[in-house]
Amino acid sequence: MSASDPPARIHRRQYLRGATACALASALPNQQSLAAAGKTVTLRFSHVVAQETPKGLAAQRFKTLTEQRSDGRIQVLLYPDGQLYGDQDEIQALQLGAVDMLAPSLSKFGRIGFPEFELFDLPFLFGQVADVRRITQGPLGKRLLERLGRQGLTGLGYFDNGFKQMSANRPLLAPADFAGLRMRVQASRVIAAQMRALGAQPVTLAFSETRRALETGVVDGTENPISNFWTQGMHEVQSDLSLTEHGYLGYAVVVNQRFWQSLSGADSALLGQALREALAYGNDIADAQNDKALAALRQAGTTRIHSLSETQRARLRQTVEPVHRALANRIGLSWMDAMRDALKQGA
Ligand code: LMR
């Protein structure tokens, strides 16, 4: 553990306040001089999902590669499952230097001043992951990551979880099935608008609070790829999962800019290479992890699983179509145009 890790009993928020005063003043110069001297570097990587998810496994791979290649000189401390910070405070913690690396979902950048990232949330935008790549691997993806510099973040890359499904205590196969349901959403206006278009009421909640909110009836349903649904035990509190595949969930890896600049060239190259390989690995296993979770879910028998016919999917798609136009101004018309151009290329 590095000296700046919060003691277990100190509440995260309390620690954050303390971190405001001391993280930049002490931890960072310390890291700086250590990195410059080719000595130990500690990178704290916090995320909100379980280890056995595409993100959890990619983070683990990054740690293994980094530590192997640096002979343990660069240490990666992983804090999965929101054990250190949740959705509400992780980006602030990164900006303060209380942690060094995060991989928030792309949906979570809108509320910190980058609504253009919400283009990834547009329902039924991507037919397959290859479509997502046309954005993330091209100039548009690069420009989006560069934007993050305005908030003291350095964006290092993207990777997938996969396509989202809908859950509730009833099948969700037609717009009428959503009527009046309170659906947990991430803090994305596009996703909120999608739920409203379906006739549901969106309720923004942190990921770590979702299972409990489903259990206690604070919300009736939610959306997520199956790996997140399964590893959070949401199947224990939701009777029906509908395989709608209506939207994409992916991540951007971000680091604290000052931390990144404080590294020696050799260390940032080593970390950059380890990360590229870890993200490629994460992308390779993402589908398999979601398939594995689906198989486990079928085996558990707690939750009915519904496939949608083409007609049912088309009906849902038609219902949420107006969201693209309605949210275009929020995302930004030039970003929308660039996104359409990127999707056309190679299509
Ligand atoms: C969610 O909040 O539903 C997801 O973004 C969690 C995650 O990071 O996969």
CSV table of C-alpha atoms in Angstrom, one decimal, residues 48-333:
chain,number,residue,atom,x,y,z
A,48,VAL,CA,-16.5,0.2,-9.7
A,49,VAL,CA,-17.1,-3.3,-11.1
A,50,ALA,CA,-16.2,-6.8,-9.9
A,51,GLN,CA,-13.0,-8.6,-10.8
A,52,GLU,CA,-14.7,-11.2,-13.0
A,53,THR,CA,-15.9,-8.6,-15.6
A,54,PRO,CA,-14.2,-7.4,-18.8
A,55,LYS,CA,-13.0,-4.3,-16.9
A,56,GLY,CA,-11.9,-6.2,-13.8
A,57,LEU,CA,-9.9,-8.7,-15.9
A,58,ALA,CA,-8.3,-6.1,-18.1
A,59,ALA,CA,-7.2,-4.1,-15.0
A,60,GLN,CA,-5.7,-7.3,-13.6
A,61,ARG,CA,-3.9,-8.0,-16.9
A,62,PHE,CA,-2.5,-4.4,-16.9
A,63,LYS,CA,-1.2,-4.9,-13.3
A,64,THR,CA,0.4,-8.3,-14.2
A,65,LEU,CA,2.1,-7.0,-17.4
A,66,THR,CA,3.3,-3.8,-15.7
A,67,GLU,CA,4.8,-5.5,-12.6
A,68,GLN,CA,6.4,-8.3,-14.7
A,69,ARG,CA,8.0,-5.9,-17.1
A,70,SER,CA,9.3,-3.5,-14.5
A,71,ASP,CA,10.5,-6.3,-12.2
A,72,GLY,CA,8.1,-5.1,-9.6
A,73,ARG,CA,9.5,-1.5,-9.6
A,74,ILE,CA,6.2,-0.2,-10.9
A,75,GLN,CA,3.4,-1.4,-8.6
A,76,VAL,CA,-0.2,-1.3,-9.7
A,77,LEU,CA,-2.7,-1.3,-6.8
A,78,LEU,CA,-6.1,-2.3,-7.9
A,79,TYR,CA,-9.2,-1.2,-6.0
A,80,PRO,CA,-12.2,-2.9,-7.7
A,81,ASP,CA,-15.9,-3.0,-6.9
A,82,GLY,CA,-16.1,0.6,-5.8
A,83,GLN,CA,-14.3,-0.4,-2.6
A,84,LEU,CA,-12.4,3.0,-2.6
A,85,TYR,CA,-14.5,5.3,-4.7
A,86,GLY,CA,-17.8,5.1,-6.4
A,87,ASP,CA,-19.3,6.8,-9.4
A,88,GLN,CA,-20.0,10.0,-7.5
A,89,ASP,CA,-16.5,10.7,-6.3
A,90,GLU,CA,-14.0,8.7,-8.4
A,91,ILE,CA,-13.3,11.4,-11.0
A,92,GLN,CA,-12.8,14.0,-8.3
A,93,ALA,CA,-10.4,11.6,-6.5
A,94,LEU,CA,-8.4,11.2,-9.7
A,95,GLN,CA,-8.3,15.0,-10.2
A,96,LEU,CA,-7.0,15.4,-6.7
A,97,GLY,CA,-4.4,12.8,-7.1
A,98,ALA,CA,-5.9,10.5,-4.5
A,99,VAL,CA,-5.8,7.7,-7.1
A,100,ASP,CA,-3.9,7.7,-10.4
A,101,MET,CA,-6.0,5.7,-12.9
A,102,LEU,CA,-9.7,5.0,-13.6
A,103,ALA,CA,-11.8,3.4,-16.3
A,104,PRO,CA,-15.2,5.0,-16.0
A,105,SER,CA,-17.9,4.1,-18.5
A,106,LEU,CA,-18.2,6.6,-21.4
A,107,SER,CA,-21.6,7.5,-20.1
A,108,LYS,CA,-20.0,9.1,-17.0
A,109,PHE,CA,-18.1,11.9,-18.7
A,110,GLY,CA,-21.2,13.9,-19.6
A,111,ARG,CA,-21.9,15.0,-16.1
A,112,ILE,CA,-18.3,16.3,-15.6
A,113,GLY,CA,-18.6,18.6,-18.6
A,114,PHE,CA,-18.1,16.4,-21.7
A,115,PRO,CA,-21.6,15.8,-23.0
A,116,GLU,CA,-20.1,14.8,-26.4
A,117,PHE,CA,-19.2,11.4,-24.8
A,118,GLU,CA,-22.9,10.7,-24.5
A,119,LEU,CA,-23.0,10.0,-28.2
A,120,PHE,CA,-22.0,6.5,-27.3
A,121,ASP,CA,-25.2,6.1,-25.3
A,122,LEU,CA,-27.5,6.8,-28.2
A,123,PRO,CA,-29.9,3.8,-28.3
A,124,PHE,CA,-29.5,1.4,-31.2
A,125,LEU,CA,-26.7,3.5,-32.7
A,126,PHE,CA,-24.2,0.6,-33.1
A,127,GLY,CA,-25.1,-2.6,-34.8
A,128,GLN,CA,-21.9,-4.3,-33.6
A,129,VAL,CA,-18.7,-3.5,-31.8
A,130,ALA,CA,-16.9,-3.0,-35.2
A,131,ASP,CA,-19.1,0.2,-35.5
A,132,VAL,CA,-17.9,1.5,-32.1
A,133,ARG,CA,-14.3,1.0,-33.3
A,134,ARG,CA,-14.9,3.3,-36.3
A,135,ILE,CA,-15.2,6.0,-33.7
A,136,THR,CA,-12.8,5.0,-30.9
A,137,GLN,CA,-9.9,4.0,-33.2
A,138,GLY,CA,-10.2,7.0,-35.5
A,139,PRO,CA,-9.6,10.7,-35.3
A,140,LEU,CA,-12.9,11.3,-33.5
A,141,GLY,CA,-12.0,9.0,-30.7
A,142,LYS,CA,-8.6,10.7,-30.4
A,143,ARG,CA,-10.2,14.2,-30.3
A,144,LEU,CA,-12.7,13.0,-27.6
A,145,LEU,CA,-9.8,11.8,-25.4
A,146,GLU,CA,-7.8,15.0,-26.0
A,147,ARG,CA,-10.8,17.0,-24.7
A,148,LEU,CA,-10.3,15.5,-21.2
A,149,GLY,CA,-7.1,17.5,-20.8
A,150,ARG,CA,-9.3,20.5,-19.9
A,151,GLN,CA,-10.1,18.8,-16.6
A,152,GLY,CA,-6.7,17.6,-15.7
A,153,LEU,CA,-7.2,14.1,-17.2
A,154,THR,CA,-5.2,12.2,-19.7
A,155,GLY,CA,-7.2,9.8,-21.8
A,156,LEU,CA,-5.2,6.7,-22.7
A,157,GLY,CA,-7.6,4.5,-24.6
A,158,TYR,CA,-11.0,2.8,-24.9
A,159,PHE,CA,-12.3,-0.7,-24.4
A,160,ASP,CA,-15.5,-2.6,-24.4
A,161,ASN,CA,-17.9,-4.2,-22.0
A,162,GLY,CA,-20.6,-4.9,-24.6
A,163,PHE,CA,-24.2,-4.4,-25.3
A,164,LYS,CA,-26.8,-3.7,-22.6
A,165,GLN,CA,-29.9,-5.7,-21.8
A,166,MET,CA,-32.9,-4.6,-19.8
A,167,SER,CA,-34.1,-6.1,-16.5
A,168,ALA,CA,-37.1,-5.8,-14.3
A,169,ASN,CA,-39.6,-8.0,-12.5
A,170,ARG,CA,-41.5,-8.4,-15.8
A,171,PRO,CA,-40.4,-9.0,-19.4
A,172,LEU,CA,-39.6,-5.8,-21.3
A,173,LEU,CA,-40.4,-6.7,-24.9
A,174,ALA,CA,-42.5,-3.8,-26.0
A,175,PRO,CA,-42.7,-0.1,-25.1
A,176,ALA,CA,-45.9,-0.7,-23.1
A,177,ASP,CA,-44.0,-3.0,-20.8
A,178,PHE,CA,-41.9,0.0,-19.6
A,179,ALA,CA,-44.9,2.1,-18.6
A,180,GLY,CA,-44.4,3.6,-15.1
A,181,LEU,CA,-41.3,1.6,-14.3
A,182,ARG,CA,-38.6,3.3,-12.3
A,183,MET,CA,-35.4,2.4,-14.1
A,184,ARG,CA,-31.9,2.9,-12.7
A,185,VAL,CA,-29.6,4.7,-15.1
A,186,GLN,CA,-26.1,6.0,-15.2
A,187,ALA,CA,-25.7,9.8,-15.0
A,188,SER,CA,-26.3,10.3,-18.8
A,189,ARG,CA,-29.0,12.6,-20.1
A,190,VAL,CA,-29.1,10.4,-23.3
A,191,ILE,CA,-29.8,7.3,-21.3
A,192,ALA,CA,-32.4,9.2,-19.2
A,193,ALA,CA,-34.1,10.4,-22.4
A,194,GLN,CA,-34.1,6.8,-23.8
A,195,MET,CA,-35.9,5.6,-20.6
A,196,ARG,CA,-38.5,8.5,-20.8
A,197,ALA,CA,-39.1,7.7,-24.5
A,198,LEU,CA,-40.0,4.2,-23.5
A,199,GLY,CA,-42.4,5.5,-20.9
A,200,ALA,CA,-40.2,4.7,-17.9
A,201,GLN,CA,-39.0,7.0,-15.2
A,202,PRO,CA,-35.1,7.2,-15.1
A,203,VAL,CA,-33.5,7.3,-11.7
A,204,THR,CA,-29.8,8.1,-11.6
A,205,LEU,CA,-28.0,6.0,-9.1
A,206,ALA,CA,-24.3,5.0,-8.6
A,207,PHE,CA,-23.5,1.5,-9.8
A,208,SER,CA,-22.7,0.3,-6.4
A,209,GLU,CA,-26.1,1.3,-5.1
A,210,THR,CA,-28.0,-0.4,-7.8
A,211,ARG,CA,-28.5,-3.9,-6.5
A,212,ARG,CA,-29.7,-2.7,-3.2
A,213,ALA,CA,-32.1,-0.2,-4.9
A,214,LEU,CA,-33.5,-3.1,-6.9
A,215,GLU,CA,-33.9,-5.2,-3.8
A,216,THR,CA,-35.6,-2.6,-1.7
A,217,GLY,CA,-37.9,-1.5,-4.6
A,218,VAL,CA,-36.4,2.0,-4.8
A,219,VAL,CA,-36.2,1.2,-8.5
A,220,ASP,CA,-38.0,-1.5,-10.5
A,221,GLY,CA,-35.4,-2.3,-13.2
A,222,THR,CA,-32.2,-1.4,-14.9
A,223,GLU,CA,-29.9,-1.9,-17.9
A,224,ASN,CA,-26.4,-3.3,-18.2
A,225,PRO,CA,-24.4,-5.9,-20.0
A,226,ILE,CA,-24.9,-9.3,-18.4
A,227,SER,CA,-21.4,-9.5,-16.9
A,228,ASN,CA,-22.3,-6.5,-14.6
A,229,PHE,CA,-25.8,-7.9,-14.0
A,230,TRP,CA,-24.5,-11.3,-12.9
A,231,THR,CA,-21.4,-10.2,-10.9
A,232,GLN,CA,-23.5,-7.7,-8.8
A,233,GLY,CA,-26.1,-10.4,-8.0
A,234,MET,CA,-28.8,-8.5,-9.7
A,235,HIS,CA,-30.3,-11.8,-10.8
A,236,GLU,CA,-31.2,-12.5,-7.2
A,237,VAL,CA,-33.5,-9.4,-7.2
A,238,GLN,CA,-34.8,-9.3,-10.7
A,239,SER,CA,-37.2,-11.9,-12.1
A,240,ASP,CA,-36.8,-11.1,-15.8
A,241,LEU,CA,-33.9,-10.2,-18.2
A,242,SER,CA,-34.8,-9.1,-21.7
A,243,LEU,CA,-32.0,-9.4,-24.3
A,244,THR,CA,-32.7,-6.1,-25.9
A,245,GLU,CA,-29.1,-5.2,-26.9
A,246,HIS,CA,-30.3,-1.7,-27.2
A,247,GLY,CA,-27.1,0.2,-26.4
A,248,TYR,CA,-23.4,0.0,-25.9
A,249,LEU,CA,-21.3,0.2,-22.7
A,250,GLY,CA,-17.6,0.9,-23.0
A,251,TYR,CA,-14.9,2.6,-21.1
A,252,ALA,CA,-12.2,5.2,-21.3
A,253,VAL,CA,-9.0,4.7,-19.3
A,254,VAL,CA,-8.0,8.0,-17.7
A,255,VAL,CA,-5.0,9.0,-15.6
A,256,ASN,CA,-4.3,12.1,-13.6
A,257,GLN,CA,-2.4,14.4,-16.0
A,258,ARG,CA,0.2,15.5,-13.5
A,259,PHE,CA,0.9,11.9,-12.5
A,260,TRP,CA,1.4,10.9,-16.1
A,261,GLN,CA,3.7,13.8,-16.8
A,262,SER,CA,5.7,13.1,-13.7
A,263,LEU,CA,6.7,9.7,-15.1
A,264,SER,CA,10.0,9.1,-16.9
A,265,GLY,CA,9.7,8.6,-20.6
A,266,ALA,CA,10.6,4.9,-20.2
A,267,ASP,CA,8.0,4.4,-17.5
A,268,SER,CA,5.2,6.0,-19.4
A,269,ALA,CA,6.2,3.9,-22.5
A,270,LEU,CA,6.2,0.8,-20.4
A,271,LEU,CA,2.8,1.6,-18.9
A,272,GLY,CA,1.3,2.7,-22.2
A,273,GLN,CA,2.4,-0.6,-23.9
A,274,ALA,CA,1.0,-2.7,-21.0
A,275,LEU,CA,-2.2,-0.8,-21.1
A,276,ARG,CA,-2.6,-1.2,-24.9
A,277,GLU,CA,-2.1,-5.0,-24.5
A,278,ALA,CA,-4.5,-5.1,-21.5
A,279,LEU,CA,-7.2,-3.3,-23.4
A,280,ALA,CA,-6.8,-5.5,-26.4
A,281,TYR,CA,-7.1,-8.5,-24.0
A,282,GLY,CA,-10.2,-6.9,-22.4
A,283,ASN,CA,-11.8,-6.5,-25.8
A,284,ASP,CA,-11.0,-10.1,-26.7
A,285,ILE,CA,-12.6,-11.5,-23.6
A,286,ALA,CA,-15.5,-9.1,-23.3
A,287,ASP,CA,-18.0,-11.2,-25.3
A,288,ALA,CA,-16.9,-14.4,-23.7
A,289,GLN,CA,-17.4,-12.9,-20.2
A,290,ASN,CA,-20.9,-11.8,-21.1
A,291,ASP,CA,-21.6,-15.2,-22.6
A,292,LYS,CA,-20.3,-16.9,-19.5
A,293,ALA,CA,-22.4,-14.7,-17.3
A,294,LEU,CA,-25.5,-15.5,-19.4
A,295,ALA,CA,-24.7,-19.3,-19.1
A,296,ALA,CA,-24.3,-18.9,-15.4
A,297,LEU,CA,-27.6,-17.0,-15.2
A,298,ARG,CA,-29.4,-19.7,-17.1
A,299,GLN,CA,-27.9,-22.3,-14.7
A,300,ALA,CA,-28.9,-20.3,-11.6
A,301,GLY,CA,-32.5,-20.4,-12.8
A,302,THR,CA,-33.5,-17.3,-10.7
A,303,THR,CA,-34.3,-15.1,-13.7
A,304,ARG,CA,-36.4,-15.7,-16.8
A,305,ILE,CA,-34.4,-14.8,-19.9
A,306,HIS,CA,-36.3,-13.4,-22.9
A,307,SER,CA,-35.0,-13.1,-26.5
A,308,LEU,CA,-36.7,-10.5,-28.6
A,309,SER,CA,-38.0,-11.1,-32.2
A,310,GLU,CA,-36.7,-8.7,-34.9
A,311,THR,CA,-40.2,-7.1,-34.9
A,312,GLN,CA,-40.0,-6.5,-31.2
A,313,ARG,CA,-36.6,-4.9,-31.4
A,314,ALA,CA,-37.6,-2.8,-34.3
A,315,ARG,CA,-40.6,-1.5,-32.3
A,316,LEU,CA,-38.3,-0.5,-29.4
A,317,ARG,CA,-35.9,1.1,-31.8
A,318,GLN,CA,-38.6,3.1,-33.4
A,319,THR,CA,-39.8,4.3,-30.0
A,320,VAL,CA,-36.4,5.6,-28.9
A,321,GLU,CA,-35.4,7.0,-32.3
A,322,PRO,CA,-36.5,10.6,-31.4
A,323,VAL,CA,-33.8,10.6,-28.7
A,324,HIS,CA,-31.1,11.0,-31.4
A,325,ARG,CA,-32.6,14.2,-32.6
A,326,ALA,CA,-33.7,15.5,-29.2
A,327,LEU,CA,-30.3,15.1,-27.6
A,328,ALA,CA,-28.2,16.2,-30.6
A,329,ASN,CA,-27.8,19.7,-29.3
A,330,ARG,CA,-26.6,18.5,-25.9
A,331,ILE,CA,-24.0,16.2,-27.5
A,332,GLY,CA,-23.1,19.0,-30.0
A,333,LEU,CA,-24.1,19.1,-33.7
